[in-house]
Amino acid sequence: MERMYVDEEREALSGTAPSPSGKSTDRKLRESEEGFRLFVESVSDYAIFMLDTEGYIQTWNRGAQRLKGYQAEEIIGRHFSTFYPSSDLDNRKPERELEIAIRDGRVEDEGWRVRKDGTTFWASVVITALFGPDGTLRGFGKVTRDLTARKQTEDALRRVLEREREGAARLRELDQMKTEFVAIVAHDLRSPVHAVRGFVDMLLDRGEAMGEEQRRQVLEAIRRSSQTLAALIEDILEVSQIESGEFKIERTELDVGAVLRRAVAALEPSAAEREISIDVNERTPKAFADEQRTWQVMTNLLSNALKFSGTEGAVAAGVDPGPEGRHVIVWVRDDGVGVKPEDIPKLFQRFSRVGSQGGAKGTGLGLYICKRLVEAQGGTISVESEPEQGSTFSFTLPAFEEARV
Ligand SMILES: Nc1ncnc2c1ncn2[C@@H]1O[C@H](COP(=O)(O)OP(=O)(O)OP(=O)(O)O)[C@@H](O)[C@H]1O
Ligand SMILES: [Mg+2]
């Protein structure tokens, strides 16, 4: 155990044993003590002060005044726990530090301390227990340094490192996703290509023997497969743009009802006689949104509604004001196959084709793209659905007036 003894030197010098030059030694000692006291008092980079055996402050120097903000007369006689934040007080930290200093001779600590004005600084503290020659505790010496700047630099560095680590993890994740993506895409591309090849082989091998009508059917099947292929490629390009953050959103003041009417009109030729009813609430505010992207989301939802409900199924779509006019709600409803509750969370993921679709084919990218496009415009997308009862998909867009303020 390392112990600091006070008075030891003085006692040795001032002499329990009288020395021949006693007077001048006494003076020298006083001078040297005085010098030392002045030195300690004027140190301004370190708070150096003494505590009595109970932890009450007895001396104060310039550094202490600078670091902690108290003048000597304000603080001498107060307990040193004044400098600790309340969480440390709850844990009895000041008392424990004195206990350790008594046991081990000294204690070191780094932590937040409180200045007179209530602000905090990061302190490096050494408390040394001071024992008299007879081994009794005389008090404590306390030296405190302000390491706030170092602490800030370290923290900043740590944050940078953390961000870097997160970035690396995210990259690994993206890489993994990309690998999966390529595997799925390759698989999805293969089937329409195989189909086209099969039909072409059929035409080459047996085309002459086929009747006009049969040939037309085969050619139509080829057209459907190549359309599927083209749509898949479009979607993949779109996803890759979305994921690399390279897609543009150009938001303007938008009449969402008008966009919905146009989207429905454009789909009617492929809706095979099925009517899509439209219900636009005229009190709906204008949205702050990208017209092309909004149209794209509507088209995706409408074509799903048509695709996943029987030939007789009814499809309806509409636009409503959101609560307090803060956003615009677009909904698309069908009475088709619906979605099982456990499949709902999967719907908006990439390549999620859930349940049996009665032969309806798609890439499973549509809703994923919708979600990304809606969110990029500051909205949300959701679904309510029950198997065999139908589904209602809806998304929101920020109202123009709201988005402007
Ligand atoms: N209106 C709906 N009713 C029932 N199920 C739906 C409906 N809309 C989507 N789904 C289910 O969600 C899945 C994902 O839809 P999404 O639009 O992402 O893909 P897709 O329509 O299969 O293909 P894509 O839109 O890329 O051509 C669909 O395959 C289907 O299982
Ligand atoms: Mg779709």
Coordinates of C-alpha atoms and ligand atoms in Angstrom, one line a residue:
M1 CA 0.0 0.0 0.0
E2 CA 1.4 3.4 -1.0
R3 CA 0.7 6.1 1.5
M4 CA 1.3 9.8 1.5
Y5 CA 2.5 11.3 4.8
V6 CA 2.1 14.9 5.5
D7 CA 4.1 16.7 8.1
E8 CA 6.7 14.0 7.9
E9 CA 9.3 16.1 6.3
R10 CA 8.5 19.1 8.4
E11 CA 8.8 17.2 11.5
A12 CA 12.0 15.7 10.4
L13 CA 13.3 19.1 9.5
S14 CA 12.0 21.3 12.3
G15 CA 13.3 18.7 14.5
T16 CA 12.0 16.7 17.3
A17 CA 15.7 16.5 17.7
P18 CA 17.1 20.0 18.1
S19 CA 19.6 21.0 15.5
P20 CA 22.4 23.5 15.9
S21 CA 21.1 25.7 13.2
G22 CA 17.5 25.4 14.4
K23 CA 16.3 28.9 13.7
S24 CA 17.4 29.2 10.1
T25 CA 16.1 25.7 9.3
D26 CA 12.7 26.8 10.6
R27 CA 12.8 29.9 8.5
K28 CA 13.8 28.0 5.4
L29 CA 11.0 25.5 6.0
R30 CA 8.5 28.3 6.4
E31 CA 9.7 29.9 3.2
S32 CA 9.6 26.7 1.3
E33 CA 6.1 25.9 2.6
E34 CA 5.0 29.4 1.6
G35 CA 6.6 29.0 -1.8
F36 CA 4.9 25.6 -2.3
R37 CA 1.5 27.1 -1.2
L38 CA 1.9 29.9 -3.7
F39 CA 2.9 27.5 -6.4
V40 CA -0.2 25.3 -5.8
E41 CA -2.5 28.3 -5.5
S42 CA -1.3 29.7 -8.9
V43 CA -1.5 26.5 -10.9
S44 CA -4.4 27.1 -13.2
D45 CA -4.5 24.0 -15.4
Y46 CA -5.3 21.7 -12.5
A47 CA -7.8 22.0 -9.7
I48 CA -5.7 21.2 -6.6
F49 CA -7.3 21.3 -3.2
M50 CA -7.4 19.6 0.1
L51 CA -10.3 17.8 1.8
D52 CA -10.6 17.1 5.5
T53 CA -11.1 13.5 6.7
E54 CA -14.8 13.8 6.0
G55 CA -14.5 15.3 2.5
Y56 CA -15.1 19.0 3.4
I57 CA -13.0 21.4 1.2
Q58 CA -10.2 23.1 3.0
T59 CA -8.1 24.8 0.4
W60 CA -8.7 26.1 -3.2
N61 CA -6.5 27.1 -6.0
R62 CA -6.7 29.1 -9.2
G63 CA -7.2 26.0 -11.3
A64 CA -10.1 24.9 -9.1
Q65 CA -11.7 28.3 -9.5
R66 CA -11.2 28.2 -13.2
L67 CA -12.5 24.6 -13.6
K68 CA -15.4 24.6 -11.2
G69 CA -16.4 28.3 -11.2
Y70 CA -16.4 28.8 -7.4
Q71 CA -14.4 31.5 -5.6
A72 CA -12.4 30.2 -2.6
E73 CA -14.7 31.8 0.0
E74 CA -17.8 30.3 -1.6
I75 CA -16.6 26.7 -1.5
I76 CA -14.2 26.3 1.4
G77 CA -16.1 24.4 4.1
R78 CA -18.5 22.7 1.6
H79 CA -18.5 19.0 0.9
F80 CA -16.7 17.9 -2.3
S81 CA -19.7 15.9 -3.3
T82 CA -21.1 19.3 -4.5
F83 CA -19.1 18.6 -7.7
Y84 CA -20.8 15.3 -8.6
P85 CA -23.9 14.8 -10.7
S86 CA -27.0 13.5 -8.9
S87 CA -26.7 10.0 -10.4
D88 CA -23.3 9.7 -8.8
L89 CA -24.7 10.9 -5.5
D90 CA -27.4 8.3 -5.7
N91 CA -24.7 5.7 -6.0
R92 CA -22.7 7.1 -3.1
K93 CA -19.7 7.6 -5.5
P94 CA -18.0 10.5 -3.5
E95 CA -18.1 8.4 -0.3
R96 CA -16.9 5.3 -2.1
E97 CA -14.0 7.2 -3.6
L98 CA -12.8 8.3 -0.2
E99 CA -13.2 4.8 1.1
I100 CA -11.0 3.4 -1.7
A101 CA -8.4 6.2 -1.2
I102 CA -8.2 5.3 2.5
R103 CA -7.8 1.6 1.6
D104 CA -5.4 1.9 -1.4
G105 CA -3.8 5.2 -0.7
R106 CA -5.3 6.8 -3.8
V107 CA -8.2 6.6 -6.3
E108 CA -8.4 7.6 -9.9
D109 CA -11.6 8.4 -11.7
E110 CA -12.8 9.9 -15.0
G111 CA -16.4 11.2 -15.2
W112 CA -18.7 14.1 -15.5
R113 CA -18.5 16.8 -12.8
V114 CA -20.8 19.8 -12.3
R115 CA -19.6 23.4 -12.3
K116 CA -21.1 26.1 -10.2
D117 CA -23.3 27.3 -13.2
G118 CA -24.7 23.7 -13.5
T119 CA -22.8 22.9 -16.7
T120 CA -20.7 19.7 -16.8
F121 CA -17.2 18.9 -17.8
W122 CA -15.3 15.6 -18.2
A123 CA -12.9 15.3 -15.3
S124 CA -9.9 13.2 -14.6
V125 CA -9.6 13.0 -10.9
V126 CA -7.0 11.7 -8.5
I127 CA -7.7 11.6 -4.8
T128 CA -4.8 10.8 -2.5
A129 CA -5.4 10.0 1.2
L130 CA -3.0 11.9 3.4
F131 CA -1.7 10.1 6.6
G132 CA 0.3 11.5 9.5
P133 CA 3.5 9.8 10.6
D134 CA 1.4 7.9 13.2
G135 CA -0.7 6.5 10.4
T136 CA -3.9 8.5 11.2
L137 CA -5.8 10.0 8.4
R138 CA -5.3 13.7 8.0
G139 CA -7.4 14.3 5.0
F140 CA -7.2 14.1 1.2
G141 CA -5.5 15.8 -1.6
K142 CA -7.5 16.1 -4.8
V143 CA -6.2 16.9 -8.3
T144 CA -8.7 17.4 -11.1
R145 CA -8.0 18.0 -14.8
D146 CA -10.6 19.0 -17.4
L147 CA -10.5 16.5 -20.2
T148 CA -13.7 17.6 -21.9
A149 CA -11.9 18.4 -25.2
R150 CA -10.2 15.0 -25.2
K151 CA -13.4 13.3 -24.3
Q152 CA -15.2 15.1 -27.1
T153 CA -12.5 14.1 -29.6
E154 CA -12.7 10.5 -28.4
D155 CA -16.4 10.4 -28.6
A156 CA -16.4 11.9 -32.1
L157 CA -13.9 9.3 -33.1
R158 CA -16.0 6.5 -31.6
R159 CA -19.1 7.8 -33.4
V160 CA -17.2 7.9 -36.7
L161 CA -16.0 4.3 -36.2
E162 CA -19.4 3.2 -35.3
R163 CA -20.9 4.7 -38.4
E164 CA -18.1 3.1 -40.4
R165 CA -19.0 -0.3 -38.9
E166 CA -22.7 0.2 -39.5
G167 CA -21.8 1.2 -43.1
A168 CA -19.8 -1.9 -43.6
A169 CA -22.5 -4.1 -42.2
R170 CA -25.1 -2.4 -44.4
L171 CA -22.8 -3.0 -47.4
R172 CA -22.5 -6.7 -46.6
E173 CA -26.3 -6.9 -46.2
L174 CA -26.8 -5.1 -49.6
D175 CA -24.3 -7.5 -51.2
Q176 CA -26.2 -10.4 -49.8
M177 CA -29.5 -9.0 -51.0
K178 CA -28.0 -8.4 -54.5
T179 CA -26.9 -12.0 -54.6
E180 CA -30.4 -13.2 -53.7
F181 CA -31.9 -10.7 -56.1
V182 CA -29.8 -12.0 -59.0
A183 CA -30.8 -15.6 -58.2
I184 CA -34.5 -14.8 -58.1
V185 CA -34.3 -12.6 -61.2
A186 CA -32.5 -15.3 -63.2
H187 CA -35.1 -17.8 -62.1
D188 CA -37.9 -15.4 -63.1
L189 CA -36.4 -14.5 -66.4
R190 CA -35.9 -18.1 -67.3
S191 CA -39.5 -19.2 -67.4
P192 CA -40.8 -16.8 -70.0
V193 CA -37.7 -17.3 -72.1
H194 CA -38.3 -21.1 -72.0
A195 CA -41.9 -20.6 -72.9
V196 CA -41.0 -18.5 -75.9
R197 CA -38.5 -21.0 -77.0
G198 CA -40.9 -23.9 -76.6
F199 CA -43.6 -22.1 -78.7
V200 CA -41.0 -21.1 -81.4
D201 CA -39.8 -24.7 -81.6
M202 CA -43.4 -25.8 -81.9
L203 CA -44.0 -23.4 -84.8
L204 CA -40.8 -24.5 -86.5
D205 CA -41.4 -28.2 -86.1
R206 CA -45.1 -28.3 -86.6
G207 CA -46.1 -24.9 -87.9
E208 CA -47.0 -26.1 -91.3
A209 CA -49.3 -28.7 -90.0
M210 CA -51.1 -26.3 -87.8
G211 CA -54.3 -24.6 -88.7
E212 CA -54.5 -20.8 -88.9
E213 CA -56.3 -20.5 -85.5
Q214 CA -53.8 -22.7 -83.7
R215 CA -50.9 -20.8 -85.1
R216 CA -52.4 -17.6 -83.9
Q217 CA -52.9 -19.0 -80.4
V218 CA -49.2 -20.0 -80.3
L219 CA -48.1 -16.6 -81.5
E220 CA -50.3 -14.9 -78.8
A221 CA -48.7 -17.1 -76.2
I222 CA -45.3 -15.9 -77.4
R223 CA -46.5 -12.3 -77.2
R224 CA -47.8 -12.8 -73.6
S225 CA -44.5 -14.3 -72.6
S226 CA -42.4 -11.6 -74.2
Q227 CA -44.7 -9.0 -72.5
T228 CA -44.1 -10.7 -69.2
L229 CA -40.4 -10.6 -69.9
A230 CA -40.5 -6.9 -70.8
A231 CA -42.5 -6.0 -67.7
L232 CA -40.0 -8.0 -65.5
I233 CA -37.1 -6.1 -67.0
E234 CA -38.8 -2.8 -66.5
D235 CA -39.5 -3.7 -62.8
I236 CA -36.0 -4.9 -62.3
L237 CA -34.6 -1.7 -63.7
E238 CA -36.9 0.3 -61.5
V239 CA -35.9 -1.6 -58.4
S240 CA -32.3 -1.2 -59.1
Q241 CA -32.8 2.5 -59.6
I242 CA -34.8 2.8 -56.4
E243 CA -32.1 0.9 -54.5
S244 CA -29.2 2.9 -55.7
G245 CA -31.2 6.0 -54.9
E246 CA -31.0 7.2 -58.5
F247 CA -34.7 7.7 -59.1
K248 CA -36.1 11.2 -59.3
I249 CA -39.2 12.4 -57.5
E250 CA -40.6 15.7 -58.9
R251 CA -43.3 16.9 -56.6
T252 CA -45.8 19.5 -57.6
E253 CA -49.3 20.6 -56.5
L254 CA -51.3 17.6 -57.8
D255 CA -55.0 16.9 -58.4
V256 CA -54.9 13.3 -57.3
G257 CA -58.6 12.6 -58.4
A258 CA -57.7 13.6 -62.0
V259 CA -54.7 11.3 -62.0
L260 CA -56.8 8.4 -60.7
R261 CA -59.4 9.0 -63.5
R262 CA -56.6 8.9 -66.1
A263 CA -55.0 5.8 -64.6
V264 CA -58.4 4.0 -64.7
A265 CA -59.1 5.1 -68.3
A266 CA -55.7 3.8 -69.4
L267 CA -56.4 0.4 -67.9
E268 CA -59.9 0.0 -69.3
P269 CA -58.9 -1.6 -72.5
S270 CA -57.1 -4.4 -70.6
A271 CA -59.8 -4.7 -68.0
A272 CA -61.8 -6.9 -70.4
E273 CA -65.2 -5.3 -70.1
R274 CA -64.9 -5.0 -66.3
E275 CA -65.9 -1.6 -65.0
I276 CA -63.8 0.1 -62.4
S277 CA -65.9 2.5 -60.4
I278 CA -64.4 5.8 -59.3
D279 CA -65.4 7.8 -56.2
V280 CA -63.5 11.0 -55.8
N281 CA -64.4 13.1 -52.7
E282 CA -64.4 16.6 -54.1
R283 CA -63.3 18.1 -50.7
T284 CA -60.0 16.3 -51.1
P285 CA -57.1 18.8 -51.0
K286 CA -54.4 19.0 -53.6
A287 CA -51.4 16.7 -52.9
F288 CA -47.7 17.5 -53.0
A289 CA -46.6 14.6 -55.1
D290 CA -45.0 13.4 -58.3
E291 CA -47.6 12.9 -61.0
Q292 CA -45.9 10.1 -62.9
R293 CA -45.0 8.2 -59.7
T294 CA -48.5 8.5 -58.3
W295 CA -50.0 7.3 -61.6
Q296 CA -47.6 4.3 -61.5
V297 CA -48.6 3.3 -58.0
M298 CA -52.3 3.6 -58.9
T299 CA -51.8 1.5 -62.0
N300 CA -50.0 -1.2 -60.0
L301 CA -52.8 -1.4 -57.4
L302 CA -55.5 -1.3 -60.0
S303 CA -53.9 -4.1 -62.1
N304 CA -53.5 -6.2 -59.0
A305 CA -57.1 -5.6 -58.1
L306 CA -58.1 -6.8 -61.6
K307 CA -55.6 -9.7 -61.6
F308 CA -56.5 -11.1 -58.2
S309 CA -60.3 -11.0 -58.5
G310 CA -62.3 -13.2 -60.9
T311 CA -63.6 -12.0 -64.2
E312 CA -66.8 -10.9 -62.6
G313 CA -65.2 -9.2 -59.7
A314 CA -65.9 -5.6 -58.9
V315 CA -63.1 -3.1 -58.6
A316 CA -63.5 0.3 -57.1
A317 CA -61.1 3.1 -56.5
G318 CA -61.3 6.6 -54.9
V319 CA -59.7 9.6 -53.3
D320 CA -60.5 11.0 -49.9
P321 CA -59.2 13.7 -47.7
G322 CA -57.1 12.4 -44.7
P323 CA -57.8 13.6 -41.1
E324 CA -57.6 17.4 -40.7
G325 CA -56.8 17.7 -44.4
R326 CA -53.2 16.8 -43.7
H327 CA -52.9 14.2 -46.5
V328 CA -54.7 12.7 -49.4
I329 CA -55.8 9.1 -49.3
V330 CA -56.1 6.9 -52.4
W331 CA -57.8 3.5 -52.1
V332 CA -58.3 0.6 -54.5
R333 CA -60.8 -2.1 -53.5
D334 CA -61.6 -5.5 -55.0
D335 CA -63.8 -8.4 -54.0
G336 CA -61.3 -11.0 -55.1
V337 CA -59.1 -13.7 -53.5
G338 CA -57.9 -11.6 -50.6
V339 CA -54.8 -12.2 -48.6
K340 CA -54.3 -14.4 -45.6
P341 CA -53.4 -12.4 -42.4
E342 CA -50.0 -14.2 -42.1
D343 CA -49.1 -13.2 -45.7
I344 CA -49.9 -9.5 -45.3
P345 CA -46.5 -8.5 -43.8
K346 CA -44.8 -10.2 -46.8
L347 CA -46.8 -8.3 -49.5
F348 CA -44.6 -5.3 -49.8
Q349 CA -41.4 -7.2 -49.9
R350 CA -39.6 -7.9 -53.1
F351 CA -40.7 -11.0 -55.1
S352 CA -43.5 -11.7 -52.8
R353 CA -46.1 -13.7 -54.5
V354 CA -48.3 -15.2 -51.8
G355 CA -50.8 -18.0 -51.8
S356 CA -52.3 -19.4 -54.9
Q357 CA -53.2 -16.9 -57.5
G358 CA -55.3 -19.0 -59.8
G359 CA -52.7 -18.8 -62.5
A360 CA -52.2 -15.1 -62.3
K361 CA -48.6 -14.4 -63.1
G362 CA -46.5 -11.5 -62.0
T363 CA -43.0 -10.7 -60.8
G364 CA -43.9 -9.9 -57.3
L365 CA -42.1 -6.6 -57.5
G366 CA -45.1 -4.3 -58.0
L367 CA -46.1 -3.7 -54.4
Y368 CA -42.5 -3.4 -53.3
I369 CA -42.0 -0.6 -55.9
C370 CA -45.3 1.0 -54.8
K371 CA -44.2 1.1 -51.2
R372 CA -40.8 2.7 -52.1
L373 CA -42.4 5.2 -54.4
V374 CA -45.1 6.2 -51.9
E375 CA -42.6 6.5 -49.0
A376 CA -40.2 8.6 -51.2
Q377 CA -43.1 11.1 -51.5
G378 CA -43.7 11.2 -47.8
G379 CA -46.7 8.9 -47.7
T380 CA -47.5 5.4 -46.4
I381 CA -49.1 2.4 -48.0
S382 CA -51.3 -0.2 -46.3
V383 CA -53.8 -3.0 -46.9
E384 CA -56.8 -4.5 -45.3
S385 CA -57.8 -7.8 -46.6
E386 CA -59.6 -11.0 -45.9
P387 CA -59.3 -14.3 -47.8
E388 CA -62.1 -14.7 -50.3
Q389 CA -63.6 -11.4 -49.3
G390 CA -61.3 -9.0 -51.2
S391 CA -58.7 -6.4 -50.4
T392 CA -58.5 -2.7 -50.0
F393 CA -55.1 -1.2 -50.6
S394 CA -54.6 2.5 -49.7
F395 CA -51.8 5.0 -49.7
T396 CA -51.4 8.5 -48.5
L397 CA -49.7 11.5 -50.1
P398 CA -49.0 14.7 -48.2
A399 CA -51.4 17.6 -48.8
F400 CA -49.9 20.5 -50.7
E401 CA -50.7 23.1 -48.1
E402 CA -49.3 20.9 -45.3
A403 CA -46.1 20.1 -47.2
R404 CA -45.4 23.8 -47.9
V405 CA -45.4 25.0 -44.3
Ligands
LIG1 N1 -55.6 -7.1 -54.8 C1 -55.0 -8.2 -54.4 N2 -55.7 -9.2 -53.9 C2 -55.1 -10.3 -53.5 N3 -53.7 -10.5 -53.5 C3 -53.0 -9.5 -53.9 C4 -53.5 -8.3 -54.4 N4 -52.5 -7.5 -54.7 C5 -51.4 -8.2 -54.5 N5 -51.7 -9.4 -54.0 C6 -50.7 -10.4 -53.6 O1 -49.4 -9.8 -53.4 C7 -48.4 -10.3 -54.3 C8 -47.5 -9.3 -54.6 O2 -48.1 -8.3 -55.4 P1 -47.2 -7.5 -56.4 O3 -48.0 -6.5 -57.1 O4 -46.0 -7.0 -55.7 O5 -46.7 -8.6 -57.4 P2 -47.4 -9.2 -58.6 O6 -48.7 -8.5 -58.9 O7 -47.5 -10.7 -58.4 O8 -46.4 -8.9 -59.8 P3 -46.1 -7.6 -60.5 O9 -46.9 -6.5 -59.9 O10 -44.6 -7.3 -60.2 O11 -46.4 -7.8 -61.9 C9 -49.2 -10.9 -55.4 O12 -48.5 -11.8 -56.1 C10 -50.4 -11.4 -54.7 O13 -50.1 -12.7 -54.2
MG2 MG -48.7 -6.4 -59.1

